[in-house]
Short mmCIF file of C-alpha atoms (C1' of nucleotides) in Angstrom, two decimals:
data_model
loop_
_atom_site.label_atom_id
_atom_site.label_comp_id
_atom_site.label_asym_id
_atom_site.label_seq_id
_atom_site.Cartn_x
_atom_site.Cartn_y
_atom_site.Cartn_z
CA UNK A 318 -23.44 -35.68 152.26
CA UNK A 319 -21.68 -32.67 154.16
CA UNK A 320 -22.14 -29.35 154.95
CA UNK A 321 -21.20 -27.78 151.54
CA UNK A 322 -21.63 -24.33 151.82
CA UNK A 323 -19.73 -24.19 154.78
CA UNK A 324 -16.53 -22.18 153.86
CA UNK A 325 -14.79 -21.04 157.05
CA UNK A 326 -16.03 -20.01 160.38
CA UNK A 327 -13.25 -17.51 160.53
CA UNK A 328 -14.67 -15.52 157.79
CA UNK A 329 -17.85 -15.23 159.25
CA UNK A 330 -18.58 -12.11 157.35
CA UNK A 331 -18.01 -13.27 153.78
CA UNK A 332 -20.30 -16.68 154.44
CA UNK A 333 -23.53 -16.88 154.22
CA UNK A 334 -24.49 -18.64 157.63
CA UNK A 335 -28.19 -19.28 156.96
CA UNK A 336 -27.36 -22.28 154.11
CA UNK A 337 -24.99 -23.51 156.78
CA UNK A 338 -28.54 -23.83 159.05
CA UNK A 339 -30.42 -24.58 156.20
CA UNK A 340 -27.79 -27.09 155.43
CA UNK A 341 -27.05 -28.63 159.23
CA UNK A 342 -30.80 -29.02 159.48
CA UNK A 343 -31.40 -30.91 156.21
CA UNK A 344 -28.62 -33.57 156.68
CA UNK A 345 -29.88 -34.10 160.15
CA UNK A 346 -33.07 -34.89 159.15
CA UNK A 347 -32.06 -37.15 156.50
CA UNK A 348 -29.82 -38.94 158.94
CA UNK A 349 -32.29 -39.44 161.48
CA UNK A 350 -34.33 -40.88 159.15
CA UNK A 351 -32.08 -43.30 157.60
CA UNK A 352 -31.25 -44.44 161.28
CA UNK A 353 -34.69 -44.54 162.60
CA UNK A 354 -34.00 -42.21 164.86
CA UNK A 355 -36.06 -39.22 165.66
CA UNK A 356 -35.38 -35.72 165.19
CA UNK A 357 -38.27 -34.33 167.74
CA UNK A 358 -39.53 -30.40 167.48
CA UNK A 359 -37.25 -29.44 170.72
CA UNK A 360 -34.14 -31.84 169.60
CA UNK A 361 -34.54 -30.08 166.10
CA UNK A 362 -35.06 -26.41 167.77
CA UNK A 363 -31.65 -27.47 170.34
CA UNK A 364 -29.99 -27.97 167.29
CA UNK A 365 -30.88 -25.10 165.30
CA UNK A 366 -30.11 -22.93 168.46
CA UNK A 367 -26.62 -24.90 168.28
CA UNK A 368 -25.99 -23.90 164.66
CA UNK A 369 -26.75 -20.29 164.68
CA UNK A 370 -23.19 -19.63 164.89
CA UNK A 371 -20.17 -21.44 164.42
CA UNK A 372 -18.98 -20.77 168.36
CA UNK A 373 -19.66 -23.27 170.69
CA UNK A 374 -22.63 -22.73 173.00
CA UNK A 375 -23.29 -23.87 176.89
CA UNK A 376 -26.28 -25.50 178.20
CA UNK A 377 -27.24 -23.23 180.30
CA UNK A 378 -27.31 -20.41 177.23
CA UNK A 379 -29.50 -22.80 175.48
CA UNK A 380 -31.75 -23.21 177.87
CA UNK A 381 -32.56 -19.48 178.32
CA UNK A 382 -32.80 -19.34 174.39
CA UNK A 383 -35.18 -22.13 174.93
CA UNK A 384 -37.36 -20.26 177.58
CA UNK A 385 -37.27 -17.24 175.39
CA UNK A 386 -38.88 -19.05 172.59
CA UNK A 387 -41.19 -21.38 174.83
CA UNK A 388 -42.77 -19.53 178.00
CA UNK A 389 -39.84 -20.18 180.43
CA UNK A 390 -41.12 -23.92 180.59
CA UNK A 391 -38.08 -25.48 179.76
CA UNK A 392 -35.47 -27.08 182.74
CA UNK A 393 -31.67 -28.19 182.35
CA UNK A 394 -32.51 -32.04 181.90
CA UNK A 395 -34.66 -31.08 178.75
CA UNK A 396 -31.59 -29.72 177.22
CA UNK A 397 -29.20 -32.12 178.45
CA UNK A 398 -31.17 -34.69 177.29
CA UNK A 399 -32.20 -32.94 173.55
CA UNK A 400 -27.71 -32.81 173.72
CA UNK A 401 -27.59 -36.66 174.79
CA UNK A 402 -29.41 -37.38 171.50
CA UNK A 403 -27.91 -34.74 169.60
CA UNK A 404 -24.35 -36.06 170.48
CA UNK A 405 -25.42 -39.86 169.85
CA UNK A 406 -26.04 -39.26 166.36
CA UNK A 407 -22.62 -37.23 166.13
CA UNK A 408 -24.74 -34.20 165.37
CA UNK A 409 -22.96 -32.05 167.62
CA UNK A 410 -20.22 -32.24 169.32
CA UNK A 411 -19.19 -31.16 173.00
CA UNK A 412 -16.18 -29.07 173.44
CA UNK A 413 -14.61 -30.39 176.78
CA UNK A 414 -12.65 -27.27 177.32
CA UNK A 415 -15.25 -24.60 177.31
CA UNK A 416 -17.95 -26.95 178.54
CA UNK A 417 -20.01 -26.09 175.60
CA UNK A 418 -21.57 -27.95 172.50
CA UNK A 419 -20.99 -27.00 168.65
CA UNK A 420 -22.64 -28.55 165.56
CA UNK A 421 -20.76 -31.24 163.88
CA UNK A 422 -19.93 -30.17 160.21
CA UNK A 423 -19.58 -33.91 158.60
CA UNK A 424 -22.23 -35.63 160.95
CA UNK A 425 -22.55 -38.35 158.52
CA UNK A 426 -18.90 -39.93 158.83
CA UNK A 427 -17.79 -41.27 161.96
CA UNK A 428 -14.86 -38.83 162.96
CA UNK A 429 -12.70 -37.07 165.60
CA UNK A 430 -13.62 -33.43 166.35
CA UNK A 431 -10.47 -31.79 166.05
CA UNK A 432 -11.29 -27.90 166.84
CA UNK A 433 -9.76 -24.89 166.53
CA UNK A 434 -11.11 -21.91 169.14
CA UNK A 435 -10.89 -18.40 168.63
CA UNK A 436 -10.45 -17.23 172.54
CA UNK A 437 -11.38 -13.84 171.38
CA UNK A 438 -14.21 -14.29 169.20
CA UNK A 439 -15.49 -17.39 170.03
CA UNK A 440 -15.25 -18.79 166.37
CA UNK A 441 -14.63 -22.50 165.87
CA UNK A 442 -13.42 -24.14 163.44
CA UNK A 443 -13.65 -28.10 163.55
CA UNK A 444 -10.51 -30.04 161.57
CA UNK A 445 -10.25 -32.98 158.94
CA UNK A 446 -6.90 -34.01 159.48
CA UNK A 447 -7.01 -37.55 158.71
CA UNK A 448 -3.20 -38.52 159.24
CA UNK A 449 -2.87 -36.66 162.30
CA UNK A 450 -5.28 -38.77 164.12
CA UNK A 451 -3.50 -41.46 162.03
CA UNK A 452 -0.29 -40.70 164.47
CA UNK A 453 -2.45 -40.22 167.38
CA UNK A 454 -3.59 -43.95 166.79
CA UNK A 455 -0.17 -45.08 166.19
CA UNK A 456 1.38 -43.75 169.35
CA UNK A 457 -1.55 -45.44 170.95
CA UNK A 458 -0.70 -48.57 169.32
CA UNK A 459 3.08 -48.50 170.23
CA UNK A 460 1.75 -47.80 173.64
CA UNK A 461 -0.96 -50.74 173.65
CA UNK A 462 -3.71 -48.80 173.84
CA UNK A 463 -7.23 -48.78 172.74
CA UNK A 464 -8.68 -45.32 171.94
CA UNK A 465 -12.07 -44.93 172.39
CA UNK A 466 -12.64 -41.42 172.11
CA UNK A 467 -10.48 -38.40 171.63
CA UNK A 468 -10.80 -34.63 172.57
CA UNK A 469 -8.56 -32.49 170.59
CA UNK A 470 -8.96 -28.47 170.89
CA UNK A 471 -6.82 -25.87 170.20
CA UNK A 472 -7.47 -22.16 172.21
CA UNK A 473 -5.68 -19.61 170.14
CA UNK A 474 -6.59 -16.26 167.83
CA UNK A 475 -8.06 -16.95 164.95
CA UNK A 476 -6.85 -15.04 161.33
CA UNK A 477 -9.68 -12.07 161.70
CA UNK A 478 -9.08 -11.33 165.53
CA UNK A 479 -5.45 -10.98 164.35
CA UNK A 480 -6.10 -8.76 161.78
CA UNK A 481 -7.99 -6.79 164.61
CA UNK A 482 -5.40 -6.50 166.96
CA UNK A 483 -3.10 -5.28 164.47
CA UNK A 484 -5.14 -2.42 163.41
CA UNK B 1332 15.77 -32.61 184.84
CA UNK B 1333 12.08 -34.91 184.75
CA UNK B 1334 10.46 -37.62 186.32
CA UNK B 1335 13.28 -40.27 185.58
CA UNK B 1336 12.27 -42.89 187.99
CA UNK B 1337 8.60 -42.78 185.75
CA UNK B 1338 8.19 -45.92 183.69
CA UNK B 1339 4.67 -45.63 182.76
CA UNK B 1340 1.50 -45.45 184.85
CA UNK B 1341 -0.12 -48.53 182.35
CA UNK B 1342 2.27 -50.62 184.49
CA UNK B 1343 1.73 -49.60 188.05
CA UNK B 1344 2.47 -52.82 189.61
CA UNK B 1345 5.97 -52.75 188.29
CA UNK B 1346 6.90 -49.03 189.13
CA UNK B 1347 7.77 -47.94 192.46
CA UNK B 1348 5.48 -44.76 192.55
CA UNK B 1349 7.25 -43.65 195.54
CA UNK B 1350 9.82 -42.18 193.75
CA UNK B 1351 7.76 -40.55 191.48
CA UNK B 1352 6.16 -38.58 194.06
CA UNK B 1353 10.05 -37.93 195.88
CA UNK B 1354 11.12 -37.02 192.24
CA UNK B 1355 8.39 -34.63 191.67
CA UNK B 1356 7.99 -32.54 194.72
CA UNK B 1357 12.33 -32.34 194.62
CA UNK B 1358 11.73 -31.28 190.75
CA UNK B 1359 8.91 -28.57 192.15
CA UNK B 1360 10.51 -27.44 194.79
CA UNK B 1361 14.03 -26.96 192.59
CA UNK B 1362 11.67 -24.82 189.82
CA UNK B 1363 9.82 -23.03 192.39
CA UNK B 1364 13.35 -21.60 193.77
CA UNK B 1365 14.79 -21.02 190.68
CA UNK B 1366 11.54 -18.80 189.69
CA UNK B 1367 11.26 -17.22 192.68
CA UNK B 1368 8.00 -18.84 193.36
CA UNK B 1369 6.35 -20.03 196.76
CA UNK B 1370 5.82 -23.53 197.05
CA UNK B 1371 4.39 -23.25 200.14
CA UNK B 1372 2.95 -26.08 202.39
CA UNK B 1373 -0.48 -26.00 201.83
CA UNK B 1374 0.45 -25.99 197.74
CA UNK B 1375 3.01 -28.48 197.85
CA UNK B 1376 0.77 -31.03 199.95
CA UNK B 1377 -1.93 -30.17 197.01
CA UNK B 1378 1.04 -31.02 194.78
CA UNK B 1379 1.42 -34.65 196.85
CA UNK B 1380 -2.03 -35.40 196.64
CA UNK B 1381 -2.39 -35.36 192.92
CA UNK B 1382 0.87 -37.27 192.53
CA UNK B 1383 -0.51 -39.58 194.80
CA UNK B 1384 -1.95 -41.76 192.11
CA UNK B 1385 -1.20 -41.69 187.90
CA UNK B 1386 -4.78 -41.25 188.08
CA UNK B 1387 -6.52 -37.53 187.49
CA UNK B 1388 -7.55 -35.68 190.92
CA UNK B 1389 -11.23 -33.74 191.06
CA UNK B 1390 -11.02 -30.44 193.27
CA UNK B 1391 -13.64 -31.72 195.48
CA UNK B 1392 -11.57 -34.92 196.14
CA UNK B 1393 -8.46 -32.96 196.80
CA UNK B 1394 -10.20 -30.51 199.23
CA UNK B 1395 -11.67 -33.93 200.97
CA UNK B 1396 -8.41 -35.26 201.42
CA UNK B 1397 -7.24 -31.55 202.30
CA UNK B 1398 -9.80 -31.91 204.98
CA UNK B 1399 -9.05 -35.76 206.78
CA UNK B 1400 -5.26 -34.05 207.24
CA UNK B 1401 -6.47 -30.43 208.28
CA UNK B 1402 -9.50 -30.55 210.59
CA UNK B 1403 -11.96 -29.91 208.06
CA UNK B 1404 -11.11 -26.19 208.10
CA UNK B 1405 -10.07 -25.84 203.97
CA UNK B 1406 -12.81 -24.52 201.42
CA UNK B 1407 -13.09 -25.06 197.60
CA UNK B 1408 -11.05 -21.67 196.99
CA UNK B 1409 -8.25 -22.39 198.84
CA UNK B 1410 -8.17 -25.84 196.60
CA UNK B 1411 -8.31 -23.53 193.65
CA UNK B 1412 -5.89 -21.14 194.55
CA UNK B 1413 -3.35 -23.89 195.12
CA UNK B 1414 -4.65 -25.70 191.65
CA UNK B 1415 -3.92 -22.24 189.84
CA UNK B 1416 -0.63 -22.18 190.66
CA UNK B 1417 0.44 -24.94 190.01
CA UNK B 1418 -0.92 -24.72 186.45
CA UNK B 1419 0.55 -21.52 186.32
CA UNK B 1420 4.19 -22.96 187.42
CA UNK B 1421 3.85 -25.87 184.31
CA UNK B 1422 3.83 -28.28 187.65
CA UNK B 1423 0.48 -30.04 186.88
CA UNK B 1424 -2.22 -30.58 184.00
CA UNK B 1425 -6.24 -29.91 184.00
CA UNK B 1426 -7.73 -32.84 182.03
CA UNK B 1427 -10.25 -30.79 180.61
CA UNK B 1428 -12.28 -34.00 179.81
CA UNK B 1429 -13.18 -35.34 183.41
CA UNK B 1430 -12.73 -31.45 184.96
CA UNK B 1431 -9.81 -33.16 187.08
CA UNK B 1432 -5.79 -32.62 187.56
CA UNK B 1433 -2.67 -34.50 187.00
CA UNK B 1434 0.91 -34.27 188.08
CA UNK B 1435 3.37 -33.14 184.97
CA UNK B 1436 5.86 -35.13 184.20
CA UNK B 1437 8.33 -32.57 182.56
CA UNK B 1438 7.26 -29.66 184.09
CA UNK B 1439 10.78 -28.34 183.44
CA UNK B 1440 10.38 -27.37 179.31
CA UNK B 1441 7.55 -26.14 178.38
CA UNK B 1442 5.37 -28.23 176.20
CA UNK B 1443 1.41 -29.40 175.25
CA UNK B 1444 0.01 -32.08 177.28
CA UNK B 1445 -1.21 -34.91 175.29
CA UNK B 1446 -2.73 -37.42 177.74
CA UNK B 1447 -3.93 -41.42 176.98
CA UNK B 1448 -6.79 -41.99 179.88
CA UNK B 1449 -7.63 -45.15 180.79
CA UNK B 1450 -11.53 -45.31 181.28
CA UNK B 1451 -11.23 -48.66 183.04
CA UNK B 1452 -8.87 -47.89 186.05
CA UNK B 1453 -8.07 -44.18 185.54
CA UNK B 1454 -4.63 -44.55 185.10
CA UNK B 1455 -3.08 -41.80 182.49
CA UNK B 1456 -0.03 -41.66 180.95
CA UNK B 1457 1.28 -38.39 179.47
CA UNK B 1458 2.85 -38.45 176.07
CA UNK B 1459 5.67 -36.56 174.27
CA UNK B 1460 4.87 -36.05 171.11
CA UNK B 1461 6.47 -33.40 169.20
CA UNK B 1462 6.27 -33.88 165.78
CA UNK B 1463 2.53 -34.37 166.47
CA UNK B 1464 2.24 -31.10 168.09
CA UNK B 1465 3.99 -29.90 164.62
CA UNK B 1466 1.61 -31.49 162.56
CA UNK B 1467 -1.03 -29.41 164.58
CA UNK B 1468 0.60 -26.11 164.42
CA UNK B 1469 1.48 -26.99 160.43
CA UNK B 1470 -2.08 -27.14 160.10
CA UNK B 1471 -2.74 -24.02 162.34
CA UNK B 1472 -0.32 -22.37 160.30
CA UNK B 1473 -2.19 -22.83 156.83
CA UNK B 1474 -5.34 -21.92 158.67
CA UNK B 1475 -3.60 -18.48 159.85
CA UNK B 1476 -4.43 -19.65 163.45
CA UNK B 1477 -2.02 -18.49 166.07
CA UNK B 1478 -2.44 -22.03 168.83
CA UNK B 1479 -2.17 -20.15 172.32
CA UNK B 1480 -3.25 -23.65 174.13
CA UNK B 1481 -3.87 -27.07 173.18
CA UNK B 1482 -5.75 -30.30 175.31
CA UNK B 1483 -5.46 -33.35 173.40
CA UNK B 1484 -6.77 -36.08 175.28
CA UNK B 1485 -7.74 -39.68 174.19
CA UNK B 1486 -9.87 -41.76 176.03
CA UNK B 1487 -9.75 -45.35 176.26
CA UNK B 1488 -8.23 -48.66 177.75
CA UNK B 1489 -5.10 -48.79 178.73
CA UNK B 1490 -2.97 -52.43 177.99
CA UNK B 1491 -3.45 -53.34 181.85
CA UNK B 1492 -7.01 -53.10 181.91
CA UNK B 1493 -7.42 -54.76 177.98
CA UNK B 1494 -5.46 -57.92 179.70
CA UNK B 1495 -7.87 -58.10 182.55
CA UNK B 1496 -10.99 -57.80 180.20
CA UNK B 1497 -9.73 -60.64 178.16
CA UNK B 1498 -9.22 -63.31 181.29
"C1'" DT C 1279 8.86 -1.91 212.52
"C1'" DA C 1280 6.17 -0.07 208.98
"C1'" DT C 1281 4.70 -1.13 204.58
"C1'" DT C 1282 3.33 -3.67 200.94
"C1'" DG C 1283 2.26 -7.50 198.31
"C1'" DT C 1284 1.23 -12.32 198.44
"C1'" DA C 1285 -1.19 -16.05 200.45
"C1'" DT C 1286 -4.94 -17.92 202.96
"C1'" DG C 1287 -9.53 -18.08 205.37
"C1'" DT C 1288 -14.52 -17.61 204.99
"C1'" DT C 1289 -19.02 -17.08 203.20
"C1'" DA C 1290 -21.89 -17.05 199.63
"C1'" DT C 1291 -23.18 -18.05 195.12
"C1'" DA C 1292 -22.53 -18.99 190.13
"C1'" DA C 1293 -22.28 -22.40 186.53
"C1'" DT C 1294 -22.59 -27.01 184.92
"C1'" DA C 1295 -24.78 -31.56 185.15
"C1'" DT C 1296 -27.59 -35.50 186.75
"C1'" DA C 1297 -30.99 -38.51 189.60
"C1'" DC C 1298 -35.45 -39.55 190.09
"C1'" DC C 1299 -40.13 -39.60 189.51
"C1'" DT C 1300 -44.32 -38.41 186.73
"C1'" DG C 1301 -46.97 -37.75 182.86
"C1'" DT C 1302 -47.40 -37.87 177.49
"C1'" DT C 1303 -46.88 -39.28 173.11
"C1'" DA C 1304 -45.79 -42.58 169.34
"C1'" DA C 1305 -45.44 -47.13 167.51
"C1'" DT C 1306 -46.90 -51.69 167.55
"C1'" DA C 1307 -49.67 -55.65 168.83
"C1'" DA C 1308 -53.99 -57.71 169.96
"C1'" DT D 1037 -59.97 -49.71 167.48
"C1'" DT D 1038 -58.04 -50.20 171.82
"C1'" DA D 1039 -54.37 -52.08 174.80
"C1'" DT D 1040 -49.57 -52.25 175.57
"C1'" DT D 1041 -45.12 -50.76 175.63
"C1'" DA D 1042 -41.23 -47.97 174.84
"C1'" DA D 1043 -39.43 -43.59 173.88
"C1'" DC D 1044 -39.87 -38.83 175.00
"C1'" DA D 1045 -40.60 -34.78 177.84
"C1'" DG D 1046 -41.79 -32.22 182.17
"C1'" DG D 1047 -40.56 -31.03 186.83
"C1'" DT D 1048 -38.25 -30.99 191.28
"C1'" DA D 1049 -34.49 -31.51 193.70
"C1'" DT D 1050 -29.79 -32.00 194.19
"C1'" DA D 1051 -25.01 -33.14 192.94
"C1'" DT D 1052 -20.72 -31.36 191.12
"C1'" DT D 1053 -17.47 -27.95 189.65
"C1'" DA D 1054 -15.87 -23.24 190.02
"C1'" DT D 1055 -15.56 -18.31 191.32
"C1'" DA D 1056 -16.71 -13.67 193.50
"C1'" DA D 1057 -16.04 -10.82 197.23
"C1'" DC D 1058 -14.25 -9.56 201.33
"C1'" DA D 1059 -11.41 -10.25 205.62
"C1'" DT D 1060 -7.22 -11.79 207.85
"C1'" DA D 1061 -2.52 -13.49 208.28
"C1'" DC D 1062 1.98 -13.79 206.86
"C1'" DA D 1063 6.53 -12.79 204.57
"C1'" DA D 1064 9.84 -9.87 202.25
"C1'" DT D 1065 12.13 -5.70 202.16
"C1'" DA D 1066 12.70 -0.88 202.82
#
DNA sequence: TATTGTATGTTATAATATACCTGTTAATAA
DNA sequence: TTATTAACAGGTATATTATAACATACAATA
């Protein structure tokens, strides 16, 4: 259970993004029901806001897409606390770099968010790389240490924005 | 030319840290001159405070420290402006993850931070890993993605601290 | 020493995040 | 059904991190 339709967020125009919604939204629910946990209205609307793109998106910009929607009711801790949950069940994660929150494209498997970020478009594109985390957790080893949690993010220019700038 | 005397900051009680901190500001102050760069006093004392500790630095705690030694008379922009510099010059690291800063311990070559951070005492260690940074831009590469800047930092417990926990 | 660019000082404010307290709703037990 | 409890959400204030904008001082060099 992944996001299948999900191609690449650096081809934005030839994907349709609604079935990657349609898709986020489904395997959350079915996750949050397996686990007991609860996908509320506003943790369900935080993520949906979260997934209408693939680029990352701050707090702050969801809470003003949250007032636009609700009658300006909403405050910060409403959101932070809709991403609390959200991150718990590894719905979304939290780019550390941009201070900003993306929606997790395998939130079914336990992982590492490895993410590519277009600086000039904003695009994101989270990484399987199994074996590089693999080293990441050897060198670790060799050093004696336990890894908890890792934050891997690389800023560059994605394949489209190239194509731009060459034009 | 790097931070020779550096053993590893996951062994603190059995490295003289005063010679990192000689070794670093020599190594800053030789790189600033060869660039034609101003290391001056109020950015090399920033410089000292971060190496003060293998532990990351916050801005706020830097300008507080700033302040006990100045009379109180710095602001957070003249923290900044010192901070941006010495990013710019290679001669410390922002660990994106706890919005804090860290000495460099080859600020000489350029190269992509990788960081282990102890969550227990603070202590990080910096980590040369090229043919990890390969993998990444391997993967880049088939992805057409052009890496401009990577954080990689893992989160965890350093040996030190896993000892302690187990007494 | 006049000029110019770099560095710093100063004030205000933007942007991100959390503490704390209060009320509401949902699930379960009596 | 109602009482009880725990999870959830609202609301205010405030902490923390970072930058904008403008003024002044200093240093290099012409």
């Amino acid at each position: 259970m992944s996001l299948s339709s999900y191609r690449s967020p650096f081809s934005e125009q030839t994907h349709d993004h609604s079935l990657c919604i349609i898709e986020a939204l489904e395997i959350a629910n079915k996750l949050c029901t397996q686990r007991g946990a609860r996908l509320t209205p506003l943790r369900r609307q935080v993520l949906e806001l979260i997934w209408q793109s693939h680029k990352s998106l701050g707090a702050y910009k969801i809470l003003e897409k949250l007032q636009n929607t609700q009658g300006g009711r909403a405050a910060p801790p409403t959101v932070y606390r809709a991403l609390d949950f959200l991150l718990k069940q590894g719905l979304i994660h939290r780019i550390a770099s941009l201070n900003a929150f993306i929606g997790c494209l395998h939130p079914d498997s336990p992982h590492v968010g490895q993410f590519f970020i277009c600086q000039t478009c904003g695009n994101t594109a989270e990484l399987e790389a199994p074996h590089l985390h693999a080293d990441l957790l050897q060198q670790a080893h060799q050093l004696g240490f336990k890894v908890e949690k890792s934050t891997i993010e690389l800023m560059g220019v994605c394949p489209h924005c190239q194509s731009l700038v060459s034009l």
